[in-house]
Short mmCIF file of C-alpha atoms in Angstrom, two decimals:
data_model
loop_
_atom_site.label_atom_id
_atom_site.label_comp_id
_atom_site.label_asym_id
_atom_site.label_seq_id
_atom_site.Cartn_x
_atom_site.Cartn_y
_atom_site.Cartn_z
CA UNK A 31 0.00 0.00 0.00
CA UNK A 32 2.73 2.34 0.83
CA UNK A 33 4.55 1.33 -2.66
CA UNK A 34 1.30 2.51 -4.28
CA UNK A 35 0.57 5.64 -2.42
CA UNK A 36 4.81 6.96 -3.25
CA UNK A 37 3.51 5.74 -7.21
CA UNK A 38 0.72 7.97 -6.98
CA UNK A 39 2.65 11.07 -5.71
CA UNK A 40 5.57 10.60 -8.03
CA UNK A 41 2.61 10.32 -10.73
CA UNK A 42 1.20 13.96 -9.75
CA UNK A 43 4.34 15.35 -9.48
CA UNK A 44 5.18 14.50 -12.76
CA UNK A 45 2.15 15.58 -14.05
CA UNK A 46 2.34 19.02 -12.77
CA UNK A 47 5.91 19.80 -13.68
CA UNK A 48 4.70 18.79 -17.34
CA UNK A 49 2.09 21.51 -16.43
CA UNK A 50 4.17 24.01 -14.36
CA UNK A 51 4.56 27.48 -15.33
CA UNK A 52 7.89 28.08 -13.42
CA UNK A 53 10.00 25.22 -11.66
CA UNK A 54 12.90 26.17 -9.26
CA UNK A 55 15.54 24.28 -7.34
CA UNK A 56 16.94 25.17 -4.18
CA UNK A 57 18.30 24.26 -0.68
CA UNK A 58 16.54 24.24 1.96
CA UNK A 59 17.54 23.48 5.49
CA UNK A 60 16.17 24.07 9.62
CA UNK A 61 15.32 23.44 13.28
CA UNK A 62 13.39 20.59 14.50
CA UNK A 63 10.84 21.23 18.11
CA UNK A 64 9.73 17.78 18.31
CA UNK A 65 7.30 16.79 20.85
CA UNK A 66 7.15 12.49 21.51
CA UNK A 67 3.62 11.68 22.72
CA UNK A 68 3.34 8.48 24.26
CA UNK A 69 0.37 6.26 24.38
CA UNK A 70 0.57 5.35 28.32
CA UNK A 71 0.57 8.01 30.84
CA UNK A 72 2.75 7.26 33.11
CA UNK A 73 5.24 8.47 30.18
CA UNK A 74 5.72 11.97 29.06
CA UNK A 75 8.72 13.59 27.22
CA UNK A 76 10.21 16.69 26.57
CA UNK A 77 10.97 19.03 23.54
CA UNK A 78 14.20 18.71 21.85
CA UNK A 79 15.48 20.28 19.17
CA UNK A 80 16.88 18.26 15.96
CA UNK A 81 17.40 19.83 12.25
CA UNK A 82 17.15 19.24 8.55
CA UNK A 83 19.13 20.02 5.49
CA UNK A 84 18.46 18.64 1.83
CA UNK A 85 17.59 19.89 -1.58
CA UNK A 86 13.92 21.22 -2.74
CA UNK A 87 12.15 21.66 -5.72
CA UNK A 88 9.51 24.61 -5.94
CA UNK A 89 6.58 24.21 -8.60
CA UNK A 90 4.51 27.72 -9.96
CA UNK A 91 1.01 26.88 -11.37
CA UNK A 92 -1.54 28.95 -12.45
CA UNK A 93 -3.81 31.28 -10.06
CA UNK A 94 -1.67 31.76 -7.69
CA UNK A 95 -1.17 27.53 -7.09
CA UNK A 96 1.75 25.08 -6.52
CA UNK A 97 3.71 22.83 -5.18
CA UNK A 98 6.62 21.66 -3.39
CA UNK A 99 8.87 18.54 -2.96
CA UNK A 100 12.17 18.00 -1.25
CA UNK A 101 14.61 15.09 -0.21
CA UNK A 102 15.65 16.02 3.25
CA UNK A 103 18.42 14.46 5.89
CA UNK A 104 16.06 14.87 9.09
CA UNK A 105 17.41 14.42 12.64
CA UNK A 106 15.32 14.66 15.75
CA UNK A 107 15.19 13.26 19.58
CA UNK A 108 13.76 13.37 22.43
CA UNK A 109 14.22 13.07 26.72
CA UNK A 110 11.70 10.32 27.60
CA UNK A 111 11.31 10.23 31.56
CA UNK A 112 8.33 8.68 34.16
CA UNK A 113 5.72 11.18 35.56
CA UNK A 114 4.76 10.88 38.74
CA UNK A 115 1.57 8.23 38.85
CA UNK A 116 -1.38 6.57 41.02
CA UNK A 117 -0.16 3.56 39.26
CA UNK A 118 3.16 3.52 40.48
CA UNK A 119 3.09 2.48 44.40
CA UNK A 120 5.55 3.28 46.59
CA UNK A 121 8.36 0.64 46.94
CA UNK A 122 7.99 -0.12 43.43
CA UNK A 123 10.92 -0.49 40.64
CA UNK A 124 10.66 2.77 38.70
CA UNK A 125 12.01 3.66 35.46
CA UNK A 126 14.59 5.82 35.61
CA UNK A 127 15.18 9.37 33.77
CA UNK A 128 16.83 10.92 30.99
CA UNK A 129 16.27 8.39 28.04
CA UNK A 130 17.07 10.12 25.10
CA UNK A 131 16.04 8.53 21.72
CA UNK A 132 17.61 9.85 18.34
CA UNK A 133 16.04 9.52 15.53
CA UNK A 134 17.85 10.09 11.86
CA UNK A 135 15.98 9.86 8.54
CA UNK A 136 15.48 11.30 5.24
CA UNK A 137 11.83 12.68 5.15
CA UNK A 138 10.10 13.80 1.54
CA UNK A 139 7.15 16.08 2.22
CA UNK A 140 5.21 16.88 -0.71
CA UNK A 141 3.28 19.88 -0.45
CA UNK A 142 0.21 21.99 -1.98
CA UNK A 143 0.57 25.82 -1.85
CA UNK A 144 -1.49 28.64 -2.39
CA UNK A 145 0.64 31.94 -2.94
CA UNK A 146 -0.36 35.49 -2.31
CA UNK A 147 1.59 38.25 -3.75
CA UNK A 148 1.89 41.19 -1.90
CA UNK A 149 4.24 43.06 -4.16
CA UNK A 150 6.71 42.44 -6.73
CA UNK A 151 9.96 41.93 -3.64
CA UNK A 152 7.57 39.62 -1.23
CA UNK A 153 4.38 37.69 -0.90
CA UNK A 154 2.83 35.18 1.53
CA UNK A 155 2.18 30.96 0.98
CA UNK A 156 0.32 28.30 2.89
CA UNK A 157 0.89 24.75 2.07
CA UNK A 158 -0.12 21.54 3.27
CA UNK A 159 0.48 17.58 2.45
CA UNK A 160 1.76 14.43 2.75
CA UNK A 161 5.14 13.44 4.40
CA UNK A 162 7.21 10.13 3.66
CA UNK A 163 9.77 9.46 6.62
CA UNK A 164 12.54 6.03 5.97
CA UNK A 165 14.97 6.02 8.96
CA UNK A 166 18.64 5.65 7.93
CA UNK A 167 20.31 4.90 10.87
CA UNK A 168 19.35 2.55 13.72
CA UNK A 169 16.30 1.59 14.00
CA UNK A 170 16.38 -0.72 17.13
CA UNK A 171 17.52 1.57 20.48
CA UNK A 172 18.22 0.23 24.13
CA UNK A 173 16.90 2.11 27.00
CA UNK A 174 16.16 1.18 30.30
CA UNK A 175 12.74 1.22 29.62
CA UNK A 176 12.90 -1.68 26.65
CA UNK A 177 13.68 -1.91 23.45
CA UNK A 178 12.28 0.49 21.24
CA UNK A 179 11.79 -0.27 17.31
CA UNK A 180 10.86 2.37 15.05
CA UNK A 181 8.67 1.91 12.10
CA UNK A 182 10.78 1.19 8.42
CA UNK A 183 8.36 3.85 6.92
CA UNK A 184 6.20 6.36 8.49
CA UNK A 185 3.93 9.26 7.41
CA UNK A 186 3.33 12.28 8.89
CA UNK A 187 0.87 15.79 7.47
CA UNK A 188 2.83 19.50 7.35
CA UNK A 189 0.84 22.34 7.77
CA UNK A 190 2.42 25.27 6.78
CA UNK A 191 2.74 29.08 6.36
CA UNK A 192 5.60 31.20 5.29
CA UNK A 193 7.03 34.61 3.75
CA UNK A 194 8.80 34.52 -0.09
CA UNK A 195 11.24 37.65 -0.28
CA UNK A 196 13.10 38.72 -3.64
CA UNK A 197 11.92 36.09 -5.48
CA UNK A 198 14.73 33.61 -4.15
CA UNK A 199 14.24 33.56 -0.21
CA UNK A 200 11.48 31.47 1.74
CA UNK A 201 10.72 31.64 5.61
CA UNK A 202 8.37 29.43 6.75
CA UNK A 203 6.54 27.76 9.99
CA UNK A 204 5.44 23.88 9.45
CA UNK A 205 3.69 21.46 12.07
CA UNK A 206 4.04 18.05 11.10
CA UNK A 207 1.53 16.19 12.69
CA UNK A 208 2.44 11.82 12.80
CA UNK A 209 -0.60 10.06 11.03
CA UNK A 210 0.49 7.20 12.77
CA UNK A 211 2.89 5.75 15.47
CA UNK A 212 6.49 6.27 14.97
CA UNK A 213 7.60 3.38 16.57
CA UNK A 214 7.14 1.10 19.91
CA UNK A 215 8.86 -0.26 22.78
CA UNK A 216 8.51 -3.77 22.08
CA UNK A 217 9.31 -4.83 25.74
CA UNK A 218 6.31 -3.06 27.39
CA UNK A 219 2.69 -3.78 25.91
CA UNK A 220 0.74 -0.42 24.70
CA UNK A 221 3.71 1.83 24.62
CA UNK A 222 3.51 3.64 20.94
CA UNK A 223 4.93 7.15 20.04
CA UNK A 224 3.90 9.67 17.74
CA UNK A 225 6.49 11.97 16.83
CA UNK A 226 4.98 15.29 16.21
CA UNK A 227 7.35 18.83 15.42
CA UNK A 228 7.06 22.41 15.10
CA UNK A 229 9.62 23.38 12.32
CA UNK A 230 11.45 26.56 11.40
CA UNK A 231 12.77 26.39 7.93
CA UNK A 232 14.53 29.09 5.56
CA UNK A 233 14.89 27.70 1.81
CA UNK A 234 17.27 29.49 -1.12
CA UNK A 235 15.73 28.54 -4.48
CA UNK A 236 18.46 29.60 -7.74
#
């Protein structure tokens, strides 16, 4: 199913650079804020900050439409540590603190936009679509609270705004919001993840 869904998108993006009025290629590169939810509660996690770096390919279609793709080294982790719970009773074994789990992939959003020109030196975008997330690094970690696997694909939804300047800058804002668990501790029963991020991105396009 996954096999047919990356068909279909490399099928549309063909399509509309057949169709494109303008097609630009660029470098585009940023911070990671990424925020591990955890299916149990007596988990929680903190923010950590990761980044991204890869090329990007910028699509102009008529009415103001377009699109964008990009191929992008991602790396992002989190602090996973116990909360204090009713479940827990005192004298129990606890799990102890500071787990940190690193993730490293190369993620390929593929986004709609809408642009709104505000002059000929700047204008405004929203976008939103699909992301496609292969880890390229371990994929099996050992912490003290199991072993946790993550997924050999995942996909995730961006939701983006942003600023174009000059005609060659972008400066944008992007949730990306997991569709689906990330991964799982495979040692402890219902424990999944969902790695969601707030991103901060700056793109150069030639």
């Amino acid at each position: 199913m996954k096999r047919i869904i990356t068909l279909l998108v490399l099928a549309v993006a063909m399509t509309m650079t057949v169709q494109a009025q303008g097609i630009k290629f660029g470098v585009k590169g940023g911070l990671n804020i990424t925020k591990m939810s955890i299916s149990k509660d007596v988990f929680d996690s903190k923010n950590k900050a990761g980044f991204f770096v890869g090329p990007t390919l910028k699509l102009s279609l008529p009415m103001g439409f377009g699109a964008d793709i990009a191929a992008l080294y991602d790396e992002r982790s989190a602090d996973v540590e116990l909360e204090t719970s009713s479940t827990v009773l005192p004298g129990e074994n606890q799990f102890p603190t500071n787990e940190t789990i690193k993730q490293k992939s190369i993620q390929v959003p593929v986004n709609l936009r809408y642009n709104i020109g505000l002059s000929s030196v700047a204008g405004i975008y929203l976008a939103v679509g699909p992301q496609f997330g292969f880890p390229v690094a371990d994929k099996v970690f050992k912490t003290e609270f199991g072993e946790y696997r993550l997924k050999d694909a995942n996909l995730s939804v961006n939701f983006g705004a942003g600023v174009t300047l000059m005609g060659h800058l972008e400066v944008g804002f992007t949730y990306n919001l997991a569709a689906g668990k990330s991964g799982e501790f495979t040692s402890i029963k219902d424990i999944d993840t969902h790695n969601n991020a707030w991103q901060i991105s700056a793109a150069y396009f030639f």
